[in-house]
Tab-separated table of N, CA and C in Angstrom:
chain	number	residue	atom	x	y	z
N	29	UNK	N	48.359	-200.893	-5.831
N	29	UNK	CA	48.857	-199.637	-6.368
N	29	UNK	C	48.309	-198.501	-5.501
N	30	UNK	N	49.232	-197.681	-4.893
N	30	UNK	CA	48.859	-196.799	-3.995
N	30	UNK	C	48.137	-195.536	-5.118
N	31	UNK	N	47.414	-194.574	-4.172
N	31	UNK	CA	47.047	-193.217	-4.823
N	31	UNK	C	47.716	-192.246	-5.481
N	32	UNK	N	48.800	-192.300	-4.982
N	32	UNK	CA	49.791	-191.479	-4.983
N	32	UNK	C	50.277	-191.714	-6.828
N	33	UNK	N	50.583	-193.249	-6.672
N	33	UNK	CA	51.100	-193.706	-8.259
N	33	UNK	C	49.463	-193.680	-9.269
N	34	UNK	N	48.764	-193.825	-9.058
N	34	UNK	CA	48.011	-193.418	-9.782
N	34	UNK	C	47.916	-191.576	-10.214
N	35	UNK	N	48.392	-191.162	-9.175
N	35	UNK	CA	48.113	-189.361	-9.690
N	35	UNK	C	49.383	-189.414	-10.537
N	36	UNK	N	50.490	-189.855	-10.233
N	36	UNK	CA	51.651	-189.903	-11.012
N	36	UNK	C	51.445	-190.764	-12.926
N	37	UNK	N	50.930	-191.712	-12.774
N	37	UNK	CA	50.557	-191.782	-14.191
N	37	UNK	C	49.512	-191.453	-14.792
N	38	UNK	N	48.370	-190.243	-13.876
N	38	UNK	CA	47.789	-189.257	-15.111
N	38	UNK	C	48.940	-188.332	-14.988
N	39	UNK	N	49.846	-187.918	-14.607
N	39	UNK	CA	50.848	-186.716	-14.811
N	39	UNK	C	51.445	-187.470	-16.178
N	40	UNK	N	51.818	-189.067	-15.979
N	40	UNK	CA	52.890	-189.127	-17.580
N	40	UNK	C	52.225	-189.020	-19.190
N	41	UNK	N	50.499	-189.786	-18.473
N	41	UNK	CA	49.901	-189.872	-19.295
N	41	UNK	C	49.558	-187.731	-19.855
N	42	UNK	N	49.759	-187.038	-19.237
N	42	UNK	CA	49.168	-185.778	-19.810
N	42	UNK	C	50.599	-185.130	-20.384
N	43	UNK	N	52.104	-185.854	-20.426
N	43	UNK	CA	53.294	-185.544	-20.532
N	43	UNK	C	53.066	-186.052	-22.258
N	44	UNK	N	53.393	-187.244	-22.008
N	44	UNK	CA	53.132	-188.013	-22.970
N	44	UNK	C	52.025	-187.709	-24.341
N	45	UNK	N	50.951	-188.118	-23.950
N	45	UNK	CA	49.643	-187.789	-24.815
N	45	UNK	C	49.900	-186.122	-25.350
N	46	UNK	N	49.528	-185.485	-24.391
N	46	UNK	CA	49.426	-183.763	-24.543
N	46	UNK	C	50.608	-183.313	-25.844
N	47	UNK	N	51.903	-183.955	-25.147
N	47	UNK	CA	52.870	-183.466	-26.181
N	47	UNK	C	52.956	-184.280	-27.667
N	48	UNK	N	52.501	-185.442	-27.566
N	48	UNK	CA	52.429	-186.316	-28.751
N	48	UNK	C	51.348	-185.531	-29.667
N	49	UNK	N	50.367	-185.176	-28.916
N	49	UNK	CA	49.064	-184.470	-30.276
N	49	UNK	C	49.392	-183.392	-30.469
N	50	UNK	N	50.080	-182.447	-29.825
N	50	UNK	CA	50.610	-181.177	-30.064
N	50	UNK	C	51.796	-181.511	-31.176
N	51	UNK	N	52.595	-182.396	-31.350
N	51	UNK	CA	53.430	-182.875	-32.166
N	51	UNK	C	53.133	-183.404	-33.359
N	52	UNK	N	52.317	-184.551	-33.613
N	52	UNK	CA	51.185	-185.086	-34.458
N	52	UNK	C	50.508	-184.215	-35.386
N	53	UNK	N	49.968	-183.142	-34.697
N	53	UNK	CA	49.609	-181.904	-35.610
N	53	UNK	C	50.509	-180.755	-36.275
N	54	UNK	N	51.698	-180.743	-35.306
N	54	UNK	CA	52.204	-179.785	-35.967
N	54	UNK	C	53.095	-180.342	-37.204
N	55	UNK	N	53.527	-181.622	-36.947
N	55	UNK	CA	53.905	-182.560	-38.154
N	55	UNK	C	53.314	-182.720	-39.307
N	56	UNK	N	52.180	-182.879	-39.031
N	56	UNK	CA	50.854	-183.609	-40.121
N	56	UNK	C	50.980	-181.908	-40.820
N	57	UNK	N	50.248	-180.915	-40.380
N	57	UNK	CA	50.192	-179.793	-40.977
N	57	UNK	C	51.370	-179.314	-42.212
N	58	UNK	N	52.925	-179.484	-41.254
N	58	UNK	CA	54.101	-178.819	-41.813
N	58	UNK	C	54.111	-180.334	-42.998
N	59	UNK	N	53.924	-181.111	-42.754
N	59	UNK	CA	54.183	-182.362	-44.359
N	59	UNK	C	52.942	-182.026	-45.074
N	60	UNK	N	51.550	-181.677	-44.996
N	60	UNK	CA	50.847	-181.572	-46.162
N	60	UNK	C	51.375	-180.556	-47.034
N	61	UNK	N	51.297	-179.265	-46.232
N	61	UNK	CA	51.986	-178.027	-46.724
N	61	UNK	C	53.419	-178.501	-47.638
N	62	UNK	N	54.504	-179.537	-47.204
N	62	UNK	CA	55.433	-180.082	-47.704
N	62	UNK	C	55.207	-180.716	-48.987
N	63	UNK	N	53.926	-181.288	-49.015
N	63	UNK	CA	54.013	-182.635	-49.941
N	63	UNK	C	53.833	-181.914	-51.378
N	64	UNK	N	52.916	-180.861	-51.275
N	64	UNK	CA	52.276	-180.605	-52.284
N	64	UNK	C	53.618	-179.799	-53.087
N	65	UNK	N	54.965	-179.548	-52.301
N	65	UNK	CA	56.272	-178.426	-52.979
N	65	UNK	C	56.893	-179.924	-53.453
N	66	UNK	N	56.525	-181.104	-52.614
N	66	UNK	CA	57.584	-181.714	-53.006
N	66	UNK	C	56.818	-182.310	-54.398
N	67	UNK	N	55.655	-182.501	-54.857
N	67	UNK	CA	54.467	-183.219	-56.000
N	67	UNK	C	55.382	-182.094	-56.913
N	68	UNK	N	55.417	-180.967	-57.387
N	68	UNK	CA	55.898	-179.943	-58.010
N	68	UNK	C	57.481	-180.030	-58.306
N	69	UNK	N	58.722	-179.891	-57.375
N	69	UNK	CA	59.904	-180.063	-57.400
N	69	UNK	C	60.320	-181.196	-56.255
N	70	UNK	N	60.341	-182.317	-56.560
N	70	UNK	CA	60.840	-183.884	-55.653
N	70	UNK	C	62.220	-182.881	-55.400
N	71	UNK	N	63.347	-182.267	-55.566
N	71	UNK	CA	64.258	-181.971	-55.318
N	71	UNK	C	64.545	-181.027	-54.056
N	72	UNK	N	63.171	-180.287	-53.421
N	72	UNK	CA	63.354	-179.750	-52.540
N	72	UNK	C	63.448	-180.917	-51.264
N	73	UNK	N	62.847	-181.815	-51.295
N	73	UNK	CA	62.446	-182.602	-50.187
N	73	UNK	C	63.517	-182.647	-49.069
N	74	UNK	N	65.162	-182.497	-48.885
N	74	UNK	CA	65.705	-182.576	-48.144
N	74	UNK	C	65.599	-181.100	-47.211
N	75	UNK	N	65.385	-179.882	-48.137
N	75	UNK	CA	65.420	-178.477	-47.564
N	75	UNK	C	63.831	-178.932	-46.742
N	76	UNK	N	63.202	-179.550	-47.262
N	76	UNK	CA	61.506	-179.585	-46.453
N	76	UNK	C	61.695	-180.501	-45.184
N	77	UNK	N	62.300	-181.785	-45.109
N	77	UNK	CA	62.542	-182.697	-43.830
N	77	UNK	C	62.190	-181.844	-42.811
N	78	UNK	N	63.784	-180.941	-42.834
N	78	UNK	CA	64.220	-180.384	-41.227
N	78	UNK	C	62.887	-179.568	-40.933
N	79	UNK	N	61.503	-179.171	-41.939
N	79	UNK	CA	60.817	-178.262	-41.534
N	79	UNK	C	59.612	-179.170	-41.119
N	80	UNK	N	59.293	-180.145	-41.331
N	80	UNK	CA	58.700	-181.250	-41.063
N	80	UNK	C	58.856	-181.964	-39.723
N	81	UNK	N	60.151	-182.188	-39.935
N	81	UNK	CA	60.672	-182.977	-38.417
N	81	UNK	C	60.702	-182.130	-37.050
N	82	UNK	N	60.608	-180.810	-37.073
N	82	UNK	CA	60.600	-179.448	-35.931
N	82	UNK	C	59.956	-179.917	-35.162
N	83	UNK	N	58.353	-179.812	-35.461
N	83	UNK	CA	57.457	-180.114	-34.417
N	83	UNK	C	57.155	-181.335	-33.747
N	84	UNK	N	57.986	-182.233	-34.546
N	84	UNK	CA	57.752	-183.733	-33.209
N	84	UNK	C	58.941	-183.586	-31.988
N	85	UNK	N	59.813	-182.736	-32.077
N	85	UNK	CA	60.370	-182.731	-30.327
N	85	UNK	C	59.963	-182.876	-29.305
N	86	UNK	N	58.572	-181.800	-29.596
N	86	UNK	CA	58.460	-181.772	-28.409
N	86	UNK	C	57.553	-183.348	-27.842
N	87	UNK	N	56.915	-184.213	-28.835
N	87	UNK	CA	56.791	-185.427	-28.337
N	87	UNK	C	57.838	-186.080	-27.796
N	88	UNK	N	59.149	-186.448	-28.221
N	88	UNK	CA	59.821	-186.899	-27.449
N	88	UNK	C	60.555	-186.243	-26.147
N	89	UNK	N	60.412	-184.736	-26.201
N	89	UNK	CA	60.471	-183.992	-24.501
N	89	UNK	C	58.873	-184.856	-23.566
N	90	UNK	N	58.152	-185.140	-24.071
N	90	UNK	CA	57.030	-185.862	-23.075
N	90	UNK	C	57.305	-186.893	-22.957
N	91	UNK	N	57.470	-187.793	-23.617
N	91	UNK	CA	58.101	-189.147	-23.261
N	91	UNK	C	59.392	-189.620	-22.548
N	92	UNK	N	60.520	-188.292	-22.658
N	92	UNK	CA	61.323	-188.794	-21.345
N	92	UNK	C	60.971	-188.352	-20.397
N	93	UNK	N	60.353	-186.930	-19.822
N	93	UNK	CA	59.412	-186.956	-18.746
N	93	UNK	C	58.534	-188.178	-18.311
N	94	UNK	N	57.677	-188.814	-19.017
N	94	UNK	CA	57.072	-189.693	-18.803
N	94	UNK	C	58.089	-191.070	-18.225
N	95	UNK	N	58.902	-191.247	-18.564
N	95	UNK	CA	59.849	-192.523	-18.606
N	95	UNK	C	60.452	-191.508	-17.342
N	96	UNK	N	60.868	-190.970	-16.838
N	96	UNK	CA	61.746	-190.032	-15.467
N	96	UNK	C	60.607	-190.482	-14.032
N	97	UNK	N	59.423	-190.227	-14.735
N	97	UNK	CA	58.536	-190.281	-13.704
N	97	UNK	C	57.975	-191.666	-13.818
N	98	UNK	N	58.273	-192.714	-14.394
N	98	UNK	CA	57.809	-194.231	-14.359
N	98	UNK	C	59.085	-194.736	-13.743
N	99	UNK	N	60.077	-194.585	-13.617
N	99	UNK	CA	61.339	-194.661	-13.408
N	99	UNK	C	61.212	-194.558	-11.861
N	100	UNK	N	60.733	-193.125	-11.415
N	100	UNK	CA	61.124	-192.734	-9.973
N	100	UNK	C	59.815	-193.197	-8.817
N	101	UNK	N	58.788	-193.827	-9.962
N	101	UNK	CA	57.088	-194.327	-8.998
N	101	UNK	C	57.518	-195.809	-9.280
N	102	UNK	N	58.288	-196.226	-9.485
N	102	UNK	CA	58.322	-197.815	-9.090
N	102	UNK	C	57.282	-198.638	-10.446
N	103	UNK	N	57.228	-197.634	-11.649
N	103	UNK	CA	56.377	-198.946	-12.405
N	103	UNK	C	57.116	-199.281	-13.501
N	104	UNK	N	58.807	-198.614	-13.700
N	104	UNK	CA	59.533	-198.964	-14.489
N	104	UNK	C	61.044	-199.744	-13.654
N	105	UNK	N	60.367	-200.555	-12.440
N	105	UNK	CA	61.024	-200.986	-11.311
N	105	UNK	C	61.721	-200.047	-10.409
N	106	UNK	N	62.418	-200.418	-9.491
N	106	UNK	CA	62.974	-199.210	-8.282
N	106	UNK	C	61.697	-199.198	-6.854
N	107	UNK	N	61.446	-198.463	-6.013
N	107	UNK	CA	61.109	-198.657	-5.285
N	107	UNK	C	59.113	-198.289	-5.003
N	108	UNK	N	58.284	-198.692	-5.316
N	108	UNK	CA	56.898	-197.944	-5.707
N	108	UNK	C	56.617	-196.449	-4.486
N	109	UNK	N	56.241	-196.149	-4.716
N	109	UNK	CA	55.460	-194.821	-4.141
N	109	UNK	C	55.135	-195.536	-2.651
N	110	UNK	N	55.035	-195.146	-1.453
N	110	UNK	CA	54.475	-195.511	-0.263
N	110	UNK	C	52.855	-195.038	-0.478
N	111	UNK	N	51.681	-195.728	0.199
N	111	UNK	CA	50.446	-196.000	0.150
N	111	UNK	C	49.958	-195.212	1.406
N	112	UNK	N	51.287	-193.912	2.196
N	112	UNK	CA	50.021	-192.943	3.104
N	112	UNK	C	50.268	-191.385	2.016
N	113	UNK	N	50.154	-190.314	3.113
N	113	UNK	CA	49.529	-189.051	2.952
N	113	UNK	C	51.061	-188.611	1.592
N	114	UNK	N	52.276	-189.290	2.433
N	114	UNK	CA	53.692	-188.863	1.748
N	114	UNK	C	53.826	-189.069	0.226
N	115	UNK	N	53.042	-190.374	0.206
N	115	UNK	CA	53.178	-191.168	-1.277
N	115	UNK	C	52.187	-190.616	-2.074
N	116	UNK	N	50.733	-189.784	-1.670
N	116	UNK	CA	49.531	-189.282	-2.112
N	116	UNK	C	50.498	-187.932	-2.671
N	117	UNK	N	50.864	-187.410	-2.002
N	117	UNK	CA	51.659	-185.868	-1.978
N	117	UNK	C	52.941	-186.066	-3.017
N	118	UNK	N	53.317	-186.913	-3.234
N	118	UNK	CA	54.886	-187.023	-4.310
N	118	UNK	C	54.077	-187.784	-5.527
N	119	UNK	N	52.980	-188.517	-5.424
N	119	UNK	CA	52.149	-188.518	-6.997
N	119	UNK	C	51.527	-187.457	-7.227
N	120	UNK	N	51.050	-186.218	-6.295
N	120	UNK	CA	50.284	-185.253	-7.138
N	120	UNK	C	51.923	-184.349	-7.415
N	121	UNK	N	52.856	-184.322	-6.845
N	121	UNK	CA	54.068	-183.408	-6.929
N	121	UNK	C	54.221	-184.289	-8.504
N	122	UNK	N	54.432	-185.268	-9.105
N	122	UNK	CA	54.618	-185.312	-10.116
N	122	UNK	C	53.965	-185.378	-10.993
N	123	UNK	N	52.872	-185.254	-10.996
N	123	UNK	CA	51.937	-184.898	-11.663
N	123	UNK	C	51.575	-183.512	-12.145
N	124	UNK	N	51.946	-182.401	-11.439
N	124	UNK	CA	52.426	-180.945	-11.530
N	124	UNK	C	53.312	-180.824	-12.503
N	125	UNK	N	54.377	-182.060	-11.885
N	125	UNK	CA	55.135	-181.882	-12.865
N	125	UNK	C	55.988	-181.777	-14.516
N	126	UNK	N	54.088	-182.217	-14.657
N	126	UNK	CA	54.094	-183.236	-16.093
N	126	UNK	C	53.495	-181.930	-16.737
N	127	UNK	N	53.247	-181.400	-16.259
N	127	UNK	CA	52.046	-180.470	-16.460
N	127	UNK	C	52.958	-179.240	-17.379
N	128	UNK	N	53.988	-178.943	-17.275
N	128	UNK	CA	54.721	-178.234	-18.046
N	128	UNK	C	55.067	-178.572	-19.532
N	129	UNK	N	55.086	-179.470	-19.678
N	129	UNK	CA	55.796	-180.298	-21.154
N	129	UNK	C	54.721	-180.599	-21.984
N	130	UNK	N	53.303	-181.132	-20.992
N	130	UNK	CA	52.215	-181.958	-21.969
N	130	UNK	C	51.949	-180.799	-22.167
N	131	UNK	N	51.265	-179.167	-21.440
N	131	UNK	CA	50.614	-178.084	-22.240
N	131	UNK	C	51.401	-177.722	-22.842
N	132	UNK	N	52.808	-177.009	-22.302
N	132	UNK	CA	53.581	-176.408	-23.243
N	132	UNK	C	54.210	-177.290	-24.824
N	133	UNK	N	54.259	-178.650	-24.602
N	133	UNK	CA	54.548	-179.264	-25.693
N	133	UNK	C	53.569	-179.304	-26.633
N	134	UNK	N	52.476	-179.312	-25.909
N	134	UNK	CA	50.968	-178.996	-26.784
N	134	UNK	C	51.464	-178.088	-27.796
N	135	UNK	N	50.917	-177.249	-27.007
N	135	UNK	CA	50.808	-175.654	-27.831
N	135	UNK	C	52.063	-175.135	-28.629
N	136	UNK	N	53.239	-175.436	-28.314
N	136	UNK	CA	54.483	-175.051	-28.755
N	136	UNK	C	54.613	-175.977	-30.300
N	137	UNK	N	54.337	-177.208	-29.787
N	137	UNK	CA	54.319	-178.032	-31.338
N	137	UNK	C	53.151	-177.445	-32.435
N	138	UNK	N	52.247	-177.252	-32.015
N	138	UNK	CA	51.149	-177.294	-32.618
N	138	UNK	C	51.635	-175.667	-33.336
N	139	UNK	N	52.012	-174.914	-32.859
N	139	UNK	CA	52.235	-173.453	-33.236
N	139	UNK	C	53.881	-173.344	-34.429
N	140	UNK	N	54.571	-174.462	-33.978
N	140	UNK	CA	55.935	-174.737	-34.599
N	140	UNK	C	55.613	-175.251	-35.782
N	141	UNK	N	54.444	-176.216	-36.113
N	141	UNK	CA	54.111	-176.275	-37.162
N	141	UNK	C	52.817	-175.440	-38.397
N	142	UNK	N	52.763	-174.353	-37.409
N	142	UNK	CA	52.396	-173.396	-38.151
N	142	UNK	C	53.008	-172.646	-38.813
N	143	UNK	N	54.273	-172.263	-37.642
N	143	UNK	CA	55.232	-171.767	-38.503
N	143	UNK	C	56.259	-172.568	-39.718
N	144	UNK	N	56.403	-174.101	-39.730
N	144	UNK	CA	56.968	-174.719	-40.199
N	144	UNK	C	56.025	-174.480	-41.981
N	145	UNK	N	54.799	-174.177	-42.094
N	145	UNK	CA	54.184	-174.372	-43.128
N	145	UNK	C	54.405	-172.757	-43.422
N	146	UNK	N	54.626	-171.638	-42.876
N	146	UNK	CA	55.080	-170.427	-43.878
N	146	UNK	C	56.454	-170.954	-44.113
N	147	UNK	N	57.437	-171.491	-43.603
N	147	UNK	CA	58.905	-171.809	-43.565
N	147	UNK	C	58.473	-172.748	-45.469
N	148	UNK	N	57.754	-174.007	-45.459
N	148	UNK	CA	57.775	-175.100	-46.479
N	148	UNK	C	57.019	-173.086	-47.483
N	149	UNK	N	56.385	-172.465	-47.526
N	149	UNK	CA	56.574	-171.818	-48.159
N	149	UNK	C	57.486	-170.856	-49.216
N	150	UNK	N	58.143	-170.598	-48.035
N	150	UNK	CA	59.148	-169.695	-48.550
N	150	UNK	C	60.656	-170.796	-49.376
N	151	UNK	N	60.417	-171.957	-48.926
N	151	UNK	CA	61.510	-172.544	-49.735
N	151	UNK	C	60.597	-173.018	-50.869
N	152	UNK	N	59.468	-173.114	-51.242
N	152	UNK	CA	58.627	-172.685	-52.545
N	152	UNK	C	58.784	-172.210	-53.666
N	153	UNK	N	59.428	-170.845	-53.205
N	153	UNK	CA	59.423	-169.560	-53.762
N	153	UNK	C	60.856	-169.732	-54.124
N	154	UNK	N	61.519	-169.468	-52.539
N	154	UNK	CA	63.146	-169.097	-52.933
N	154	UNK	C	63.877	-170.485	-51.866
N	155	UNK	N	64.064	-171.379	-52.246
N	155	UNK	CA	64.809	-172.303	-52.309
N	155	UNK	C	66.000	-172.168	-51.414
N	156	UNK	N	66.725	-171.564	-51.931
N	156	UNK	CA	68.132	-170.980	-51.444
N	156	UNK	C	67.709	-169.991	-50.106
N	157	UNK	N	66.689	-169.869	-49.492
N	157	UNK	CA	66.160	-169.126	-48.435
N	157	UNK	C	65.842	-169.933	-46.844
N	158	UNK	N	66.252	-171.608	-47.243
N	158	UNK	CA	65.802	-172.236	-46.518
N	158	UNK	C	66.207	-172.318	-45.195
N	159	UNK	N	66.718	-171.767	-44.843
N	159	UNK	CA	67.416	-171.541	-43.565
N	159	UNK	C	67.305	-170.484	-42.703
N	160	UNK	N	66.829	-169.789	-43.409
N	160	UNK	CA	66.007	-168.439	-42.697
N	160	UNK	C	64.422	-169.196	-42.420
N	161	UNK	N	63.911	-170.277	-43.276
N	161	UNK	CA	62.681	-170.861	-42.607
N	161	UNK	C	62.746	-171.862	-41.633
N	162	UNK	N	63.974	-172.298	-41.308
N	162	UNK	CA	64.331	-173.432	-40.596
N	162	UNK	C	64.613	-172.017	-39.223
N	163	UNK	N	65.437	-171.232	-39.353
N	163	UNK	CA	65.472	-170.777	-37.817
N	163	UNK	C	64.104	-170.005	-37.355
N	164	UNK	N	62.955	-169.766	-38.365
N	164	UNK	CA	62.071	-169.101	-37.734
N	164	UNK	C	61.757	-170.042	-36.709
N	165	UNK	N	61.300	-171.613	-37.219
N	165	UNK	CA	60.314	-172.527	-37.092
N	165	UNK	C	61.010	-173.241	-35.332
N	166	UNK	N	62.673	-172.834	-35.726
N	166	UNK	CA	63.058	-173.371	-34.734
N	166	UNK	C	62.966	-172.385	-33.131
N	167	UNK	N	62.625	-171.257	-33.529
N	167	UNK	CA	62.498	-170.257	-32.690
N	167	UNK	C	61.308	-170.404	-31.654
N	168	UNK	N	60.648	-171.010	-31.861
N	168	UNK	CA	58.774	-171.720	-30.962
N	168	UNK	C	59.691	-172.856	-30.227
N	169	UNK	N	60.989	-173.505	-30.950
N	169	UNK	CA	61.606	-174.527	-30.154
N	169	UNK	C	61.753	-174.028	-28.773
N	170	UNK	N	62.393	-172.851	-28.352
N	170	UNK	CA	62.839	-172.821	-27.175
N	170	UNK	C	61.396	-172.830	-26.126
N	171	UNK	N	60.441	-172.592	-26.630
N	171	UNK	CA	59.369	-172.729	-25.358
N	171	UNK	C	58.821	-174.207	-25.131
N	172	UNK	N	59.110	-174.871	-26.438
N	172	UNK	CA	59.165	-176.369	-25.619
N	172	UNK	C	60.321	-176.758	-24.797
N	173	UNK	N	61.666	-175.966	-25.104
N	173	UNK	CA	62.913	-176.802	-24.121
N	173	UNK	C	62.730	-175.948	-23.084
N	174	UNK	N	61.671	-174.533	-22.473
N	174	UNK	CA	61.569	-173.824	-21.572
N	174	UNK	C	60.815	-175.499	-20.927
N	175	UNK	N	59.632	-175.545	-21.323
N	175	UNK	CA	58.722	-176.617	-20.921
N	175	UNK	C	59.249	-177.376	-20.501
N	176	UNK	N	60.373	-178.288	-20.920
N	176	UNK	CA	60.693	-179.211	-21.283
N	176	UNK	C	61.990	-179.078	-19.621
N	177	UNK	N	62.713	-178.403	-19.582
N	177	UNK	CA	63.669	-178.649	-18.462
N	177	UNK	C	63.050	-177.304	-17.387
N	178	UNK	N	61.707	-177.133	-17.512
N	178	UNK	CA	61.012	-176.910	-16.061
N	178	UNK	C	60.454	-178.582	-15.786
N	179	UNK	N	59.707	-179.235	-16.516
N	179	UNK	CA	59.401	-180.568	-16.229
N	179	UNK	C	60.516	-181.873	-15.566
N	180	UNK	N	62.202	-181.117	-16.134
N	180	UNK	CA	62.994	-182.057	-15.988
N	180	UNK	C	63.415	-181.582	-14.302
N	181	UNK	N	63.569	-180.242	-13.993
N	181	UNK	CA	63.908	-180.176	-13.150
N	181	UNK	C	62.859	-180.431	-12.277
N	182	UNK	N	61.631	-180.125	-12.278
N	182	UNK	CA	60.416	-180.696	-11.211
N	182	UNK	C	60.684	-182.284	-10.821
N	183	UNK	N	60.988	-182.640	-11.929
N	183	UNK	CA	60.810	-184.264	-11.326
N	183	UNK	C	62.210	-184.876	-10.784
N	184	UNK	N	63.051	-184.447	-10.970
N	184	UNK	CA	64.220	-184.329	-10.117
N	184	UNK	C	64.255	-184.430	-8.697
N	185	UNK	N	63.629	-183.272	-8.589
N	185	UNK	CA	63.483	-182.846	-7.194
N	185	UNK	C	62.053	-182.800	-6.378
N	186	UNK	N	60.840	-183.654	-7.007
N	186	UNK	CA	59.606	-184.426	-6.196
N	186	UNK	C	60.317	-184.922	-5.026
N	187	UNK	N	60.966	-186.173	-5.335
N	187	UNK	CA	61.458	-186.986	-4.293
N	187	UNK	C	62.594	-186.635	-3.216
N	188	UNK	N	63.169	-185.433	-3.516
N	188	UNK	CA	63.491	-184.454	-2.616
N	188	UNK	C	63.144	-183.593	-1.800
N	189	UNK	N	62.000	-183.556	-2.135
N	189	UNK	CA	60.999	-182.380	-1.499
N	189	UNK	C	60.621	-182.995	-0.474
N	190	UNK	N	60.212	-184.291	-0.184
N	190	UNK	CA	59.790	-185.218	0.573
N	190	UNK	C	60.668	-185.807	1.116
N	191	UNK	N	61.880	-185.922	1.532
N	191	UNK	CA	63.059	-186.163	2.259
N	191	UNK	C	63.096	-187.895	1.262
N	192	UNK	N	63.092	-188.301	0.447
N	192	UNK	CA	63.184	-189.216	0.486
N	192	UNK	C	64.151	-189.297	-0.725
């Protein structure tokens, strides 16, 4: 295994991981906040899902990054990384590239389900409001799909950068 593919799977691993715990939390948070409306009225639970389910996107924006870049280093078959300076230089290029989705998926999930728990609030209160808490929550979305197709287009174009 050249150097190169090793810098490339700490890039999937920080795609992957980074955006999964940023997701994990913002999930876990927006369902406790959930559980306790749904212990009270079981009937809200479908208006609570969509506010629940928000913040795991951005885990699965890290995992097809991750799978793009196992795909294009030869460890999800195809051709491996070359073992000089070229192959060192297109594992740290994708590894950069990971670097958009795992922080920004971080922080974007983790913050989406902050907002997802004033959102499980307000359908609390007013029920019939739930959709004004669903577009707040979804509004933190766009800085994971900012994250998310800067990462797609980086890894696109690694192996371009390098004539190869």
């Amino acid at each position: 295994m050249s150097l190169g593919t090793v810098y490339a799977l700490v890039g999937i691993a920080i795609a992957v991981v980074l955006s999964g715990i940023g997701s994990s939390r913002g999930v876990g948070i927006a369902s406790e906040a959930a559980a306790g409306v749904i212990t009270n009225d079981p009937s809200k639970f479908g208006k609570l899902l969509v506010l629940q389910l928000l913040p795991g996107t951005q885990g699965l924006y890290g995992l097809i990054i991750g799978v793009m870049v196992m795909l294009n280093v030869g460890v999800l078959g195809g051709n491996p990384l070359p073992s000089d300076l070229t192959g060192e230089a297109i594992g740290l290029g994708y590894l950069a590239a990971c670097l958009p989705i795992g922080l920004g998926g971080m922080f974007s999930a983790f913050f989406q389900g902050k907002v997802a728990v004033s959102g499980v609030n307000i359908v609390a209160k007013k029920p019939q409001e739930s959709s004004k808490a669903i577009v707040s929550a979804s509004l933190v979305e766009l800085y994971a799909l900012l994250s998310f197709i800067t990462s797609f287009l980086m890894v696109i174009n690694v192996n371009k950068t390098f004539g190869l």
